[in-house]
Every structure is written in C-alpha cells, then in structure tokens.
Tab-separated table of C-alpha atoms in Angstrom:
chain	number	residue	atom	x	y	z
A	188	UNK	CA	96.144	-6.507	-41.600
A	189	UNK	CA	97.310	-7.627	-38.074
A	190	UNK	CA	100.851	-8.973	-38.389
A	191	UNK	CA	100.904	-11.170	-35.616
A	192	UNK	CA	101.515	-14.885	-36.665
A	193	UNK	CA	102.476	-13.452	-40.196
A	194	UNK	CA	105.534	-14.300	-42.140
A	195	UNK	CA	108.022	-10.944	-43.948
A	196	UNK	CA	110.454	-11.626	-46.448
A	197	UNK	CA	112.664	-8.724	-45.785
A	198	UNK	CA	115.595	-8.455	-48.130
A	199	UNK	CA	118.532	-6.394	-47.098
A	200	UNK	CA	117.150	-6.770	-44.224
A	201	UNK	CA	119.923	-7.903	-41.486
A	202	UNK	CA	122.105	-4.368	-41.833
A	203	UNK	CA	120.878	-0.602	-41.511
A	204	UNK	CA	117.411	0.390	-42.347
A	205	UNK	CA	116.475	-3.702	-43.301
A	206	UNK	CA	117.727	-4.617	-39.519
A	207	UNK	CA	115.541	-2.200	-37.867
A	208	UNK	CA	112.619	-3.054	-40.141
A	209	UNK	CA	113.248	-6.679	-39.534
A	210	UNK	CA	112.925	-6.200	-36.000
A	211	UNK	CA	109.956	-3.777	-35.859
A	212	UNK	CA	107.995	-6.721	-37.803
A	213	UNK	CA	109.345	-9.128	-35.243
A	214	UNK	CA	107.960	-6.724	-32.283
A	215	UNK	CA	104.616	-6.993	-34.337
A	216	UNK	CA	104.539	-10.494	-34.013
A	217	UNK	CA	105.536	-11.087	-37.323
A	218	UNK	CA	108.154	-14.120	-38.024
A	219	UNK	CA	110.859	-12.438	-40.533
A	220	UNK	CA	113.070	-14.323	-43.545
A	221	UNK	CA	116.402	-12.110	-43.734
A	222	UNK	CA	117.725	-11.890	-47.337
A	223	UNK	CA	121.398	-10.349	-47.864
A	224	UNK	CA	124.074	-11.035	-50.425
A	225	UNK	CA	127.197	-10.377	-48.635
A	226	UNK	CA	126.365	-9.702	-45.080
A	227	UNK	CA	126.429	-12.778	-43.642
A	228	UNK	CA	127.414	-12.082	-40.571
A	229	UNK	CA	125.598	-9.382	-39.464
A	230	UNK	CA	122.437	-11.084	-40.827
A	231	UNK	CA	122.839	-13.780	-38.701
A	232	UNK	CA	123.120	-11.710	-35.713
A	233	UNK	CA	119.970	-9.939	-36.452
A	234	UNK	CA	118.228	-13.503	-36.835
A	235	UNK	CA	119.506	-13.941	-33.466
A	236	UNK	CA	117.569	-11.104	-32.134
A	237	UNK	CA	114.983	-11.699	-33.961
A	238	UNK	CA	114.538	-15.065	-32.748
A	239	UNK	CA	115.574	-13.344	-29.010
A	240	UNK	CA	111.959	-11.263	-29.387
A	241	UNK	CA	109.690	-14.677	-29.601
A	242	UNK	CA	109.434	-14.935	-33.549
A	243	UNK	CA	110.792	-17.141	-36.308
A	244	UNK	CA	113.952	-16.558	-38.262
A	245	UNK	CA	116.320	-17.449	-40.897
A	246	UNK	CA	118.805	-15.595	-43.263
A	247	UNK	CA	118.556	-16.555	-46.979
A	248	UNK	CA	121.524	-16.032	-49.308
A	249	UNK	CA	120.790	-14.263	-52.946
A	250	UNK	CA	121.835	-11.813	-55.417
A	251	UNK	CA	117.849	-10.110	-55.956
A	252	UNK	CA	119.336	-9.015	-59.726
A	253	UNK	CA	119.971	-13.141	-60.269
A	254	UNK	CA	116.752	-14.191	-61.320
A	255	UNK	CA	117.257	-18.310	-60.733
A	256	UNK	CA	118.667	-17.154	-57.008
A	257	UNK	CA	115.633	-15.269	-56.298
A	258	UNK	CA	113.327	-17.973	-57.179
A	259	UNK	CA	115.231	-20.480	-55.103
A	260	UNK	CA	115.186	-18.144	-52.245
A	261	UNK	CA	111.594	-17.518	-52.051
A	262	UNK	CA	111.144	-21.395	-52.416
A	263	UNK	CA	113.107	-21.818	-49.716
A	264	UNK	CA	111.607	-19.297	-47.537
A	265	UNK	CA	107.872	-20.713	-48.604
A	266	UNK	CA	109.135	-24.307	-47.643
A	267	UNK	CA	110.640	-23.177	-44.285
A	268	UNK	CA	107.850	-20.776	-43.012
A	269	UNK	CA	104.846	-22.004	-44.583
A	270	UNK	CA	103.778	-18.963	-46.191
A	271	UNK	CA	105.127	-15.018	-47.183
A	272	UNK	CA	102.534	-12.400	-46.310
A	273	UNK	CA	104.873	-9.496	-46.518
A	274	UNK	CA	107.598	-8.538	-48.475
A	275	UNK	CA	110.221	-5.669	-47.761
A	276	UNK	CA	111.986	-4.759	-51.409
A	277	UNK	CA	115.154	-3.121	-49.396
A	278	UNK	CA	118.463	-4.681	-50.969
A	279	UNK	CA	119.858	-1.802	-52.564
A	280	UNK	CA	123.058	-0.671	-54.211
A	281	UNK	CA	125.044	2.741	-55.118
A	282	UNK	CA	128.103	4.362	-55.954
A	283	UNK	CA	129.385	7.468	-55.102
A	284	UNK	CA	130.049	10.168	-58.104
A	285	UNK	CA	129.223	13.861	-58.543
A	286	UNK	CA	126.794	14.468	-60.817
A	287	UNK	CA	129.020	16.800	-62.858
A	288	UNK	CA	131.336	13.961	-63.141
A	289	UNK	CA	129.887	12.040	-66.142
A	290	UNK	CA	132.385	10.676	-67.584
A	291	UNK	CA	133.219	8.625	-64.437
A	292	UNK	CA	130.751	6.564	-64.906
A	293	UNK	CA	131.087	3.500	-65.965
A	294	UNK	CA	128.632	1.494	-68.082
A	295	UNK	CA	129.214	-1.362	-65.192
A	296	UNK	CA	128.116	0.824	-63.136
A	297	UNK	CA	124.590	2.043	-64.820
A	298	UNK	CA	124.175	-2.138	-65.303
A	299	UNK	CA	124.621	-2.930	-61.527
A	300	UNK	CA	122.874	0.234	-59.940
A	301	UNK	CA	119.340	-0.558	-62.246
A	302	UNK	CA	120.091	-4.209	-61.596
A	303	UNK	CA	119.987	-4.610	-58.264
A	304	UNK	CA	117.640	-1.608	-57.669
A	305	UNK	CA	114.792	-2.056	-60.324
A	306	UNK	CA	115.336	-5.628	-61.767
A	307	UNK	CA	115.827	-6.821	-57.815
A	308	UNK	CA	112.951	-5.421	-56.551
A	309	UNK	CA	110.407	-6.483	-59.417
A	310	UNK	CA	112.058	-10.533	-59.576
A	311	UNK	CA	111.340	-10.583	-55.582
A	312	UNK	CA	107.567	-9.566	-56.368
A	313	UNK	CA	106.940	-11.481	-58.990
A	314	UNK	CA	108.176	-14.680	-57.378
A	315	UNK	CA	106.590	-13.817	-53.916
A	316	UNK	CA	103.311	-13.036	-55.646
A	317	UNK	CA	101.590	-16.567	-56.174
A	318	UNK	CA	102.605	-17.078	-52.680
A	319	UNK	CA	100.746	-14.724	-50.949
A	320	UNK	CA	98.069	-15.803	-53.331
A	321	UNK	CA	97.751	-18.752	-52.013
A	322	UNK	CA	97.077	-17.058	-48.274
A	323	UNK	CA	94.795	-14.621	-49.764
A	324	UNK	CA	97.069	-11.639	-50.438
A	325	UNK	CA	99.742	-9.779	-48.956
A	326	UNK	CA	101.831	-6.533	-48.579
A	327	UNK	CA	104.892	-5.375	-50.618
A	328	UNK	CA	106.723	-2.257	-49.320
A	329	UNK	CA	109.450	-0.695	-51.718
A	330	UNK	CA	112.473	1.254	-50.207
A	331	UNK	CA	112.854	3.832	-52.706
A	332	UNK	CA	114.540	7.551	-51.762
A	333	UNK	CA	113.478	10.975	-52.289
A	334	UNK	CA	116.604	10.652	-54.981
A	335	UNK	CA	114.325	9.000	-57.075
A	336	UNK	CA	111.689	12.120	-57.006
A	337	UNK	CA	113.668	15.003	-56.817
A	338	UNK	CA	117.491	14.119	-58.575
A	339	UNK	CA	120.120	14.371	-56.174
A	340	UNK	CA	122.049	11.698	-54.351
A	341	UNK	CA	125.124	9.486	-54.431
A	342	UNK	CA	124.999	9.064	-58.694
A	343	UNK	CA	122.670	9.912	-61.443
A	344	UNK	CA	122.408	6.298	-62.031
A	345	UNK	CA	121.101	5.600	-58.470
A	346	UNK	CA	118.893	8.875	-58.269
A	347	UNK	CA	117.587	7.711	-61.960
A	348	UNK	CA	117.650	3.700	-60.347
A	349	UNK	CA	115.032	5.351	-57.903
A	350	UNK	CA	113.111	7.002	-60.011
A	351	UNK	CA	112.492	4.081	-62.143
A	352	UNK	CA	111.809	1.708	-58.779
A	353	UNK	CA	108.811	4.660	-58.037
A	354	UNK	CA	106.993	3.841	-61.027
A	355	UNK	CA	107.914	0.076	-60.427
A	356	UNK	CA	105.849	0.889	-57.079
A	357	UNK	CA	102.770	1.728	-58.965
A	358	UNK	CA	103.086	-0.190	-61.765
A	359	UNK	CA	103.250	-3.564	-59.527
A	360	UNK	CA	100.598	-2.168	-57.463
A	361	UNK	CA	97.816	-2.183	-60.550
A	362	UNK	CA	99.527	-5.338	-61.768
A	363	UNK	CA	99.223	-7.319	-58.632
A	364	UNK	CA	95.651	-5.419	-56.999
A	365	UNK	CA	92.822	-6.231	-55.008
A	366	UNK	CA	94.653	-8.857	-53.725
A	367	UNK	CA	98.205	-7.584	-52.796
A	368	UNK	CA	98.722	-3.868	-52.098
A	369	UNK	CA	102.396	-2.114	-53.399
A	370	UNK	CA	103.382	1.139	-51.625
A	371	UNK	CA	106.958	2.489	-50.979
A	372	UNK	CA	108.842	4.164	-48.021
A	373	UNK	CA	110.769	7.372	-49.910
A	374	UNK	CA	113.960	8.087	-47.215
A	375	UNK	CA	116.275	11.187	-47.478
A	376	UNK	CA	119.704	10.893	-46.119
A	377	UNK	CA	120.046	7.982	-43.460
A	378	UNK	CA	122.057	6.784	-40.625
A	379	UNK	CA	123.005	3.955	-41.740
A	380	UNK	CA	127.036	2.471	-43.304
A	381	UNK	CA	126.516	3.501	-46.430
A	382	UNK	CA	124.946	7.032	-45.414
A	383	UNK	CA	127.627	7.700	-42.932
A	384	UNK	CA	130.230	7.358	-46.608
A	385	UNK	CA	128.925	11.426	-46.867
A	386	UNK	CA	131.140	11.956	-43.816
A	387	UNK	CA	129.737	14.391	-40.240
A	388	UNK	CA	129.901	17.337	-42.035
A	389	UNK	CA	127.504	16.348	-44.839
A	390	UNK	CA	124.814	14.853	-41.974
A	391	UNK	CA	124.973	18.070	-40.236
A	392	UNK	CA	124.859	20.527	-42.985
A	393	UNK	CA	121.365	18.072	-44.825
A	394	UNK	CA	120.125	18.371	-40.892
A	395	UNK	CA	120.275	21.942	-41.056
A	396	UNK	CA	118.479	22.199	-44.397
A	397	UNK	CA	115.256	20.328	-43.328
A	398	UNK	CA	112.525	22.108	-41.768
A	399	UNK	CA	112.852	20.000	-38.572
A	400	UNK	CA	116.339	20.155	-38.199
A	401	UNK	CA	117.059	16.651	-38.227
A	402	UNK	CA	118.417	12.856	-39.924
A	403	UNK	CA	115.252	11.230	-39.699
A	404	UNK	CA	115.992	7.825	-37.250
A	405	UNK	CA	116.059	4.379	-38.630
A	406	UNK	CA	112.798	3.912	-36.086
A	407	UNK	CA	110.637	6.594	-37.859
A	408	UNK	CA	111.509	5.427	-41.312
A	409	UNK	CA	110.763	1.860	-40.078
A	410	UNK	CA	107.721	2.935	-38.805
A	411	UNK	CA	106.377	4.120	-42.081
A	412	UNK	CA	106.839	0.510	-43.489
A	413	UNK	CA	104.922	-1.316	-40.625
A	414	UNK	CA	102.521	1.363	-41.344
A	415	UNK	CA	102.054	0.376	-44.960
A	416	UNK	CA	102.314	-3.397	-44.163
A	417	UNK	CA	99.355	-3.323	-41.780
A	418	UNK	CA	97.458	-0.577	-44.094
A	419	UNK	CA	94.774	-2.371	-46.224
A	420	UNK	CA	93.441	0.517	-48.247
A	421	UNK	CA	96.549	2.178	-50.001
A	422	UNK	CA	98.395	0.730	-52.980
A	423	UNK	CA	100.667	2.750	-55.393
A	424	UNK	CA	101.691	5.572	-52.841
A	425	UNK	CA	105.131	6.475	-51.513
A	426	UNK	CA	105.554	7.610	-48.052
A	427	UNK	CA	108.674	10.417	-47.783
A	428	UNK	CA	110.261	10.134	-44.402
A	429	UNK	CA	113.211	12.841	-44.533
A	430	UNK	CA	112.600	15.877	-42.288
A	431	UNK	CA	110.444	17.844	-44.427
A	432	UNK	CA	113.473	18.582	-46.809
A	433	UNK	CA	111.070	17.450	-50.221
A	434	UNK	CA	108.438	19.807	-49.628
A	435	UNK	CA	110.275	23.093	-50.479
C-alpha cells in the first residue's frame, strides 16, 4: 500500500518514537491524526510540522484505556479526515522497579501498566476497524518491546504488559484478516524521555552489549513501522529493532 493521500491515526504519537513516526508517515504523503493524553503541547508542535511537510493534521485528546474516549476520538478523527487507513498502537506507559523488588509493586500499578498497554491498544483497533472497512482495509502497527519477548525492562508488569500486547498482535491480526493486516515494531532500549530515566551510563553499557554497538535511532525504528504500513503480505509478525541484542 502506497501511503500517499492516506490518513494514520498515530497515538502517542506527538513525543519520542510516536513524533518521529508521525512525521515519517507525513514524508510518505500520508496526512497523520496525533493522539496523546497529557502532552499537549508538544503534540501540537509536531502537528505543526507535520502540517509544515504538505500533509493534514490534528491532535486528538484521549486516555486509549477509557473505552467511551477512544470511541469519541476515532469519531472525531473519521469526521475530520474522511477516513483512517493506518493506525500506530504507540501510547504506552511504565514504571520503574527492579525486578527483585516485588513487593513494590503496587496493585495500581499492575491495573494501569496492562491498561494502557493491552486494553489501549486493542479499544483503538477495535474502534478503528469498521473504519478502514469502509475504505477497503488498512494497516495496524503495534509498538511492543523486546521486554515483552525476552523479560527484562523497567517492571515485570510492563515486560509482562508486552508480552501480553505480542499475542494481542497476532491475535487481532487473525481476528481482523484479509482485510486489515496487524504486525508490531519490537524496540530495545530507546532514545527517547522516558528511555533517557536509565541515566548515560545505562545507554552506554546496553550499547556495548549489542552486537552492533549501538541505541538503535528513533529513524530506524520508525522505519520498520512505515515498512509494515506499506507491506501488504505480512500480518501477525513483530519486527525487533534493537542492535542485535535479542538474538544471543
């Protein structure tokens, strides 16, 4: 699928890795719907540029683990652009707890982690679904993390979150086939405000492990998802972008 003259829901999508992706489906030709929950401001500014490269834009407000939000949202965005033929799944949420640490964990915790990183993903699907039905079919691309295959991470409930969001992947992809493909971009460690939380040291010692040496850029990882959006004969898979650190 060409993206040109397309319209991506991308949520999470005016900070970090959802900014760049945002962006990279604007360069396409693609006109983008920004989704965030508390940054406003920042995704206004990436509507700007956005809207600065030739394309369409607007930033939606909603909580993706509040049902009755997400359906008003993707109402809103059908209304205002006409149709969704993509959809980024890339709101995500953590905390930060060693894994050792269990009983720092709050059951508030487990509820918002899964909520916004399972129950998010699969509302935003289901109500974008009969809308790309209506065009024929679309693309949905799941941020996931190489947490959720091999455990590691910020917090067993996010590693666990991701896990579950995997299988989501593949489960939505036989749900929702021939007519929309479901794939998933697996990250390791990024560059982003939340990644940065590890501190220098941490970047430079995960660098060091990985075969290439390296923090894989927001621009690769974005890459993989514009990959996956244009792709029309894989559904199910994940796509690990982290330096080569998964494969030994």
């Amino acid at each position: 699928m060409e993206l040109a003259g397309k319209v991506a829901l991308v949520t999470g999508g005016g900070t970090g890795l959802g900014k760049q992706i945002s962006l990279d489906l604007a360069r396409e030709g693609a006109d983008v719907a920004i989704v965030y929950s508390r940054s406003a401001k920042e995704s206004e500014e990436t509507v700007a540029e956005v809207k600065a490269l030739g394309r369409r834009s607007g930033a939606y407000k909603a909580d993706v683990a509040n049902d009755d939000e997400v359906k008003a949202m993707v109402a809103a965005v059908a209304r205002d652009f006409g149709r969704i033929d993509v959809l980024v799944n890339n709101a995500g949420y953590t905390i930060f707890c060693e894994f050792a640490k269990l009983d720092e964990l709050k059951e508030s915790d487990w509820d918002r982690i899964m909520a916004v990183n399972v129950k998010g993903p699969f509302f935003v699907s289901r109500a974008v679904a009969p809308v790309m039905r209506q065009n024929g079919g679309g693309k949905i691309i799941n941020t996931t993390s190489v947490s959720g295959i091999r455990a590691g991470g910020s917090s067993i409930p996010y590693s666990v979150s991701k896990g579950a969001e995997t299988m989501l992947t593949k489960c939505l992809a036989l749900a929702l086939a021939p007519q929309i493909t479901v794939n998933a971009i697996a990250p390791g460690l990024m560059d982003t405000r939340w990644g940065r939380l590890w501190g220098d040291e941490a970047f430079e010692r995960v660098a060091q492990q990985q075969p290439l040496k390296r923090i894989p850029s927001l621009v690769d990882i974005s890459a993989a998802a514009i990959f996956l959006a244009k792709n029309d004969s894989m559904t199910g898979q994940s796509i690990v972008v982290d330096g080569g650190g998964l494969m030994h």
